[in-house]
PDB file of C-alpha atoms and ligand atoms in Angstrom:
ATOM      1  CA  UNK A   1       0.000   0.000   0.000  1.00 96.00           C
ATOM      2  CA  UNK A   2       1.221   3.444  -0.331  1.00 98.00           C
ATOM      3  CA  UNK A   3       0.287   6.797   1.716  1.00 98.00           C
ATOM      4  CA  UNK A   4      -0.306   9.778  -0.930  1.00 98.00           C
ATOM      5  CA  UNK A   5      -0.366  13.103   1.268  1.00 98.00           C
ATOM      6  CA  UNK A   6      -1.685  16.238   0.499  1.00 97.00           C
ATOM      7  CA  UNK A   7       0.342  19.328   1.299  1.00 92.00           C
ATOM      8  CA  UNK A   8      -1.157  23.268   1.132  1.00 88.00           C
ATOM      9  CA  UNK A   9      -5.044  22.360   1.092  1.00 93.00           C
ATOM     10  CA  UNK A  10      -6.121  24.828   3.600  1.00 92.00           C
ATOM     11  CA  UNK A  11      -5.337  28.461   3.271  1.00 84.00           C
ATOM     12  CA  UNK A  12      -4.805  29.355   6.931  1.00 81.00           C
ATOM     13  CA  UNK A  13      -2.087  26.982   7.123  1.00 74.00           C
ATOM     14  CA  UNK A  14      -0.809  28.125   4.060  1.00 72.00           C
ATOM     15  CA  UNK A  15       0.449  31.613   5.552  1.00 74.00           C
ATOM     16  CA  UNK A  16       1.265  30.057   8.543  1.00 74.00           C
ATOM     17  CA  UNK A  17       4.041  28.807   6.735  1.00 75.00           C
ATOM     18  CA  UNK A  18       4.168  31.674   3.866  1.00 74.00           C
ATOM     19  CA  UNK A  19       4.167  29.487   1.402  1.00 77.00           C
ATOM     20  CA  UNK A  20       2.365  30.828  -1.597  1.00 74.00           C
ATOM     21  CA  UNK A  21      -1.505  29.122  -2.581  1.00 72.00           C
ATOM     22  CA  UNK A  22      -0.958  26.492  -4.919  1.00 79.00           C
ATOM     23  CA  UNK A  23      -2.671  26.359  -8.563  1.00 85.00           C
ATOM     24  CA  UNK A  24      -2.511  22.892  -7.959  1.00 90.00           C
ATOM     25  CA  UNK A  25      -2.344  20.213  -5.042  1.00 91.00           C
ATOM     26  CA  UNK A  26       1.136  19.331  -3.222  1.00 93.00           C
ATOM     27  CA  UNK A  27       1.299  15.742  -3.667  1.00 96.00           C
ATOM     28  CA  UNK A  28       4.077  13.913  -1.789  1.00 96.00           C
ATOM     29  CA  UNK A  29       4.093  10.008  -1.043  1.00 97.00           C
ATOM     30  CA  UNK A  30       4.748   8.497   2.360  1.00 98.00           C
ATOM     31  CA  UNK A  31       5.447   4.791   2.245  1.00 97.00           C
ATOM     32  CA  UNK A  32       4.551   1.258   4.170  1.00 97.00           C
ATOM     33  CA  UNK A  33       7.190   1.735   6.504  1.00 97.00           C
ATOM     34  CA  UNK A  34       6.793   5.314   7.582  1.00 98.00           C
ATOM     35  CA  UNK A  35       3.478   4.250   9.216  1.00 98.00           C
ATOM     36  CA  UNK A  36       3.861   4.530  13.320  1.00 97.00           C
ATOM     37  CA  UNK A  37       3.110   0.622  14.663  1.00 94.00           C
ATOM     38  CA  UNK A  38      -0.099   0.158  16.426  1.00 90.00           C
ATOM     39  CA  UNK A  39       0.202   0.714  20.742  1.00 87.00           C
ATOM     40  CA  UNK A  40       4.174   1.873  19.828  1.00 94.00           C
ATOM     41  CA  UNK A  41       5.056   5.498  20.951  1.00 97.00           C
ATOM     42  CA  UNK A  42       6.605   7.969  18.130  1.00 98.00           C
ATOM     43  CA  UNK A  43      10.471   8.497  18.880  1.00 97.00           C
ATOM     44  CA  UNK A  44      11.330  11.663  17.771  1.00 97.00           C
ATOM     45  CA  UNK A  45      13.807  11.056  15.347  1.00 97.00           C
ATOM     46  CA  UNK A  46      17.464  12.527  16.312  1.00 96.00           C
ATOM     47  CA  UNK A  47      18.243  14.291  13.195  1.00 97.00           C
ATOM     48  CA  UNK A  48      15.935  16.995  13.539  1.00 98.00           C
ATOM     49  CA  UNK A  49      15.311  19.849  16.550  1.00 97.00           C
ATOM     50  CA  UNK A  50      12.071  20.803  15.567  1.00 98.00           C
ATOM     51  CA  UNK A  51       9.314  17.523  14.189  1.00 98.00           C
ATOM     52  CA  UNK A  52       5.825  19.165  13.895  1.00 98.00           C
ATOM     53  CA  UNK A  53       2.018  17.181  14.256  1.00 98.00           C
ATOM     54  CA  UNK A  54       0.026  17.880  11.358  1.00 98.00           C
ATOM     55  CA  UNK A  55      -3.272  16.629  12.101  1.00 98.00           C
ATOM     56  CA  UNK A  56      -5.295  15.352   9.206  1.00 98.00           C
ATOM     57  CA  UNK A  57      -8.650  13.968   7.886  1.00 98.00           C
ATOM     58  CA  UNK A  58      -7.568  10.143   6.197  1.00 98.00           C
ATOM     59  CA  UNK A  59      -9.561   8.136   3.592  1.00 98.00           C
ATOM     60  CA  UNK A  60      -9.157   4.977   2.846  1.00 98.00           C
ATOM     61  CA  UNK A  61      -9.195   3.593  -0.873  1.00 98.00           C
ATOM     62  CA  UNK A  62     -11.230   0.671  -1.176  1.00 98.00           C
ATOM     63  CA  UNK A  63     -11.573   0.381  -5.073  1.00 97.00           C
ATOM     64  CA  UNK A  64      -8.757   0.116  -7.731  1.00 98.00           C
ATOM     65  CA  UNK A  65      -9.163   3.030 -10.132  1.00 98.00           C
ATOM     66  CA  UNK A  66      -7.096   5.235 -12.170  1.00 98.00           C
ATOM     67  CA  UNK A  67      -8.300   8.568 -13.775  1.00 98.00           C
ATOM     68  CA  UNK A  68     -11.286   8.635 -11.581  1.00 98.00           C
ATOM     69  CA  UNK A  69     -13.529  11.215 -12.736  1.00 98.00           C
ATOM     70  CA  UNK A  70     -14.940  13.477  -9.716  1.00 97.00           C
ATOM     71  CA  UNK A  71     -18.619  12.008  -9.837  1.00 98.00           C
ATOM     72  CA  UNK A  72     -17.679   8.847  -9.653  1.00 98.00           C
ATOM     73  CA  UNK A  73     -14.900   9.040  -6.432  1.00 98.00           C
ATOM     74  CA  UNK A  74     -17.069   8.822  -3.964  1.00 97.00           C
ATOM     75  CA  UNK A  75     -17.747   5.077  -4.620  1.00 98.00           C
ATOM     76  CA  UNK A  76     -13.530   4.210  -4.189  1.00 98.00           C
ATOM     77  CA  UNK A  77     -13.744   5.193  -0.212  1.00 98.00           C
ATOM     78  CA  UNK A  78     -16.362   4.209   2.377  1.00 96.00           C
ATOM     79  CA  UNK A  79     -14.093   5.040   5.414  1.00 98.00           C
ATOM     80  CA  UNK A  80     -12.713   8.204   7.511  1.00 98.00           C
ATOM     81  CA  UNK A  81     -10.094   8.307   9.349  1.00 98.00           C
ATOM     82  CA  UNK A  82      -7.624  10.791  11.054  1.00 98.00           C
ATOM     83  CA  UNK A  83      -3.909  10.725  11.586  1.00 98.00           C
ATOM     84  CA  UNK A  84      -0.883  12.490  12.143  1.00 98.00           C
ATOM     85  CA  UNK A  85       1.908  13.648   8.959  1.00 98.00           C
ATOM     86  CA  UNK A  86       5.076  13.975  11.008  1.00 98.00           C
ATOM     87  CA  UNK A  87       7.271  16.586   9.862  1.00 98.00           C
ATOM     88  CA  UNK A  88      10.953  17.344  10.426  1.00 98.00           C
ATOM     89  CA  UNK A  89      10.726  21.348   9.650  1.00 97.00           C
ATOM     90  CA  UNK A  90      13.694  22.325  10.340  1.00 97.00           C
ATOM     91  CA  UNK A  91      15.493  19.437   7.557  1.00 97.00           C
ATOM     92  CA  UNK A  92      12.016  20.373   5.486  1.00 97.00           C
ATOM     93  CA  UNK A  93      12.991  23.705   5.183  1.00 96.00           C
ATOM     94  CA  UNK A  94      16.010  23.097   3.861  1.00 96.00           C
ATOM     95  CA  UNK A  95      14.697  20.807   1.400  1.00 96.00           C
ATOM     96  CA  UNK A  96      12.962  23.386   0.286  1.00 93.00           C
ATOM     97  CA  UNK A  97      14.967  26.189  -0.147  1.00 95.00           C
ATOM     98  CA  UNK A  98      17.424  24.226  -2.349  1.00 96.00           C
ATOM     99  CA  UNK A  99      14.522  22.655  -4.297  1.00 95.00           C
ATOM    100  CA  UNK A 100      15.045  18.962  -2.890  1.00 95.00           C
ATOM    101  CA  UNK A 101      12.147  16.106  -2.315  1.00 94.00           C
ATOM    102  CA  UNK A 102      11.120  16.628   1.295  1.00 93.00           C
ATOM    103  CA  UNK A 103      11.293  12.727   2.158  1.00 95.00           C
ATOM    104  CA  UNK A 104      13.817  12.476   4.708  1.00 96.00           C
ATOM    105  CA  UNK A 105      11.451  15.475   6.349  1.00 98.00           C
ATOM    106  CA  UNK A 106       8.284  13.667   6.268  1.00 98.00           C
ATOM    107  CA  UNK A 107       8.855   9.946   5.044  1.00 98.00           C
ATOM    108  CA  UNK A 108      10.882   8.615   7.938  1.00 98.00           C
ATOM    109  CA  UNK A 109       9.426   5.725  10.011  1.00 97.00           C
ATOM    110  CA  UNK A 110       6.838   6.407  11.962  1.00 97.00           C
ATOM    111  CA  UNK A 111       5.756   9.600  10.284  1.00 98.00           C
ATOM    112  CA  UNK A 112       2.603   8.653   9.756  1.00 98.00           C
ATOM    113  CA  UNK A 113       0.066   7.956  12.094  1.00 98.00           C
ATOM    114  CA  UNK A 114      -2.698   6.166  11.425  1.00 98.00           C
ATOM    115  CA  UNK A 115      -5.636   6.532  13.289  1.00 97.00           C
ATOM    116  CA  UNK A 116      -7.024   2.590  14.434  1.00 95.00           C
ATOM    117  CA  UNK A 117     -10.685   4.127  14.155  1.00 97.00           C
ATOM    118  CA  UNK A 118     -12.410   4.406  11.153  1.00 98.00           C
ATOM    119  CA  UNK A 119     -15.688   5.828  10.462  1.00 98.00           C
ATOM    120  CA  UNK A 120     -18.179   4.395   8.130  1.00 97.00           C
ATOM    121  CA  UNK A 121     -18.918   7.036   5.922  1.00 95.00           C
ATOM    122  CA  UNK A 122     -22.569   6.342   5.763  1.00 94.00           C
ATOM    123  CA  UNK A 123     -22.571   7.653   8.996  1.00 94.00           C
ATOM    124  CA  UNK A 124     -21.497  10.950   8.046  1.00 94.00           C
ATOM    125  CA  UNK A 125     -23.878  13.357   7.374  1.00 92.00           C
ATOM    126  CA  UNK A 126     -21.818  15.543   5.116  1.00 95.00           C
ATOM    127  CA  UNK A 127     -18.617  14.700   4.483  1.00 95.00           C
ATOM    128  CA  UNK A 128     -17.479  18.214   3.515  1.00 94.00           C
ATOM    129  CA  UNK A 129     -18.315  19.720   7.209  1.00 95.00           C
ATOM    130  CA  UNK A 130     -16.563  17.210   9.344  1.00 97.00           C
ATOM    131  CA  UNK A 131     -15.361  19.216  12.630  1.00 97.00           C
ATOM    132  CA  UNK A 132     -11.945  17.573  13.597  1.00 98.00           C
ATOM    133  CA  UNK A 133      -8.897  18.604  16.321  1.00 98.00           C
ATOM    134  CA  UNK A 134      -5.477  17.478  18.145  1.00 98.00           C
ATOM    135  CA  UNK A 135      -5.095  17.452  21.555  1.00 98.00           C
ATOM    136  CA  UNK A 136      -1.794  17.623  22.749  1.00 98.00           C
ATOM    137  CA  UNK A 137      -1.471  17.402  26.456  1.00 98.00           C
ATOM    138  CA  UNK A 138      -5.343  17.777  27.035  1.00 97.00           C
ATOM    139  CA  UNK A 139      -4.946  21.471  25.269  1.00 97.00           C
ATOM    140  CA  UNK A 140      -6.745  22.023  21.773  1.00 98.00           C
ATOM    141  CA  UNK A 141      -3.649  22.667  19.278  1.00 98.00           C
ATOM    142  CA  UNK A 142      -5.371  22.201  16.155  1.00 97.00           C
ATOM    143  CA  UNK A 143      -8.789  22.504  14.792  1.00 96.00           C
ATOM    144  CA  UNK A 144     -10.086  21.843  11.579  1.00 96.00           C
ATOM    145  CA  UNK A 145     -13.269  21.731   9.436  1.00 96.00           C
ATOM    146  CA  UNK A 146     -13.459  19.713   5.927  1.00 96.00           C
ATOM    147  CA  UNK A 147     -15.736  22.520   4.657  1.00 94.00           C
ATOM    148  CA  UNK A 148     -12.614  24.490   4.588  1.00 94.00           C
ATOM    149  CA  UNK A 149     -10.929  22.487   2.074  1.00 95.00           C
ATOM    150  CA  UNK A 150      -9.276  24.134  -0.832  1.00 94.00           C
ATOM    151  CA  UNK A 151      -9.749  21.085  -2.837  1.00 95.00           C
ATOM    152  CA  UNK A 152     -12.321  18.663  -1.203  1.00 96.00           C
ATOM    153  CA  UNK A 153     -11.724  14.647  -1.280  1.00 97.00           C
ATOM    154  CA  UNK A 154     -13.527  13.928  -4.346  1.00 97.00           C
ATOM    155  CA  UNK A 155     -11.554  16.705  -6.348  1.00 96.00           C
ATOM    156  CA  UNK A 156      -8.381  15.031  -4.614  1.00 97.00           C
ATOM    157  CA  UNK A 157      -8.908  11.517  -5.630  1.00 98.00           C
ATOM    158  CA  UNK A 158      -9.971  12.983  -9.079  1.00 98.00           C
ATOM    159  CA  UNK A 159      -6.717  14.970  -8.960  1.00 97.00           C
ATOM    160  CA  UNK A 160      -4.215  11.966  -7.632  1.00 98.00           C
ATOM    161  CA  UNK A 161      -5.899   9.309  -9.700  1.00 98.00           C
ATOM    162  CA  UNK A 162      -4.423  10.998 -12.563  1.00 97.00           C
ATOM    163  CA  UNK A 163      -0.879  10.357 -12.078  1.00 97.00           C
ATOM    164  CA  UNK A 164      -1.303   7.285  -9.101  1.00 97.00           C
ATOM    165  CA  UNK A 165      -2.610   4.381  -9.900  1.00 98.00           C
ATOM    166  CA  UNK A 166      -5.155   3.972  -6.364  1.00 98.00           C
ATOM    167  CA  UNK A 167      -5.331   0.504  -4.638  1.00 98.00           C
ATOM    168  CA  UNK A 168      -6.994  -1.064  -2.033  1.00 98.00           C
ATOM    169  CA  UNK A 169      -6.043  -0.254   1.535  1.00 98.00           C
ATOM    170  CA  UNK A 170      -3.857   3.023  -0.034  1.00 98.00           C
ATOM    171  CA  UNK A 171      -4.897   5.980   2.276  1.00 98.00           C
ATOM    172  CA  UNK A 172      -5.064   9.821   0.792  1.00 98.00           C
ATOM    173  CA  UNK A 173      -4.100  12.677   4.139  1.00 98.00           C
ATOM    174  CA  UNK A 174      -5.795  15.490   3.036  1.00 98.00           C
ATOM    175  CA  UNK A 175      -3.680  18.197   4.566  1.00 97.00           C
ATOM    176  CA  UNK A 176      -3.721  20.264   7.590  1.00 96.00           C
ATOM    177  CA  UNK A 177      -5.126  23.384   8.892  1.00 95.00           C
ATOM    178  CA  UNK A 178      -3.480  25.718  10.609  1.00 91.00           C
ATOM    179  CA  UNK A 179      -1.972  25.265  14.360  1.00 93.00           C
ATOM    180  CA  UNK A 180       0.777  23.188  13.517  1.00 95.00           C
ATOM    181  CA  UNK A 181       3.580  22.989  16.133  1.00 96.00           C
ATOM    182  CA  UNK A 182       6.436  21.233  17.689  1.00 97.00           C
ATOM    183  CA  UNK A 183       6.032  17.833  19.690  1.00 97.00           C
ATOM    184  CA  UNK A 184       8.706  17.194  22.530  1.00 97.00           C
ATOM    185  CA  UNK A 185       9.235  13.857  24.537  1.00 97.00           C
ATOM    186  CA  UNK A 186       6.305  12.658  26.890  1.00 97.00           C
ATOM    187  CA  UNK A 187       3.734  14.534  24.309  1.00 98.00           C
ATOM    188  CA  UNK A 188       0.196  13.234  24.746  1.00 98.00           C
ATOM    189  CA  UNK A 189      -1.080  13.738  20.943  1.00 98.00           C
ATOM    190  CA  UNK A 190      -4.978  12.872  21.110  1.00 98.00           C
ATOM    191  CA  UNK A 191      -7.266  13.280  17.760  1.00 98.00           C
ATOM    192  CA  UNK A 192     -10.886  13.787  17.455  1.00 98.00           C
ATOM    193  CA  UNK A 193     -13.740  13.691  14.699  1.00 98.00           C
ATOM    194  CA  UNK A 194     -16.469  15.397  16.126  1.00 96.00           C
ATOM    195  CA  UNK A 195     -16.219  13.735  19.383  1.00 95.00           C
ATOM    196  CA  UNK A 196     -14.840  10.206  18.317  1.00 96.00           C
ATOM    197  CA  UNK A 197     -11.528   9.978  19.594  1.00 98.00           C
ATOM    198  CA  UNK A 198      -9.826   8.597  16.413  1.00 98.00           C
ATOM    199  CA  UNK A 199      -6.196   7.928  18.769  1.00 98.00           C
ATOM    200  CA  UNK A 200      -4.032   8.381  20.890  1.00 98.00           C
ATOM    201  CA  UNK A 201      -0.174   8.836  20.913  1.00 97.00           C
ATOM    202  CA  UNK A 202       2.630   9.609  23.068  1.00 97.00           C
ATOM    203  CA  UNK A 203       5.796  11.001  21.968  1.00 98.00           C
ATOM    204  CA  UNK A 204       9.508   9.474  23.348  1.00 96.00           C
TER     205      UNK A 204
HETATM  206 ZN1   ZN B   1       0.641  17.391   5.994  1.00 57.23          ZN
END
């Protein structure tokens, strides 16, 4: 299976980090091995000073498909999750500045959490007003709402699908919104839909 992540979808998180609104979706890939192991904690990795929790809405693919029109992408997922995209900023921004694949930044293991809850999306009643947050420490640190999308999960399976072939059990992170920050050892990182708690992490 592979991880396909969505980077600048929401605008406030977009001038957090002054990057400038995309024409088109970030797409960067995550893969197997980056996922954090069920009940393990996330060890923040040594070669960066400053890894960041970005909180973010999951689907799972349940269909293979490739150039998936938008009408029809709402029959390849039936199932919502949440999860975390670990990023190593400070190694990120470097990346960036000399035009590099950010990777080692955001594909390391256990960079990607994976929430063990899933919700049935027939138990949604709109998909593209989902209110979701991270707790860290008991504190709210990020809040989110799928309405504010720039390009909502249809568009982005539309979008992905032309490039990525999409398999079964591959999961799409839709990007974050704003509130992104830094995690530090004995972090309690706790993530909500609505009020399901979708998991619950602790840093080392
Ligand atoms: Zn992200």
């Amino acid at each position: 299976m592979k991880i396909i992540c969505i980077g600048r979808n929401y605008a406030d998180h977009i001038s957090e980090l002054e990057n400038e609104k995309p024409k088109e979706p970030v797409i960067f890939l995550k893969p197997d091995t980056s996922i954090l192991l069920k009940k393990q904690p996330f060890f923040i990795p040594d070669f960066s000073e400053d890894v960041h929790y970005e909180v973010e809405v999951l689907v799972k693919i349940k269909k293979v498909g490739k150039h998936i029109q938008e009408k029809f992408a709402h029959k390849y997922y039936d199932e919502i999750g949440l999860g975390i995209d670990f990023t190593a900023r400070d190694l990120q921004q470097k990346l960036k500045e000399k035009g590099l694949p950010w990777e080692k930044a955001k594909a390391f293991d256990g960079a990607a959490v994976v929430g063990e809850k899933w919700l049935p999306k027939d138990s949604i009643a709109d998909i593209n007003m989902l209110n979701f947050r991270l707790e860290k420490n008991g504190e709210t640190v990020q809040k989110g709402n799928t309405g504010l999308m720039l390009w909502k999960i249809d568009e982005l399976i539309a979008y992905v699908s032309q490039f990525f072939t999409l398999k079964i059990g591959d999961i799409i992170f839709t990007g974050t919104p704003a509130g992104v920050g830094k995690v530090s050892v004995e972090d309690k990182l706790t993530g909500f839909i609505e009020e399901d708690q979708i998991f619950s992490i602790q840093t080392k």
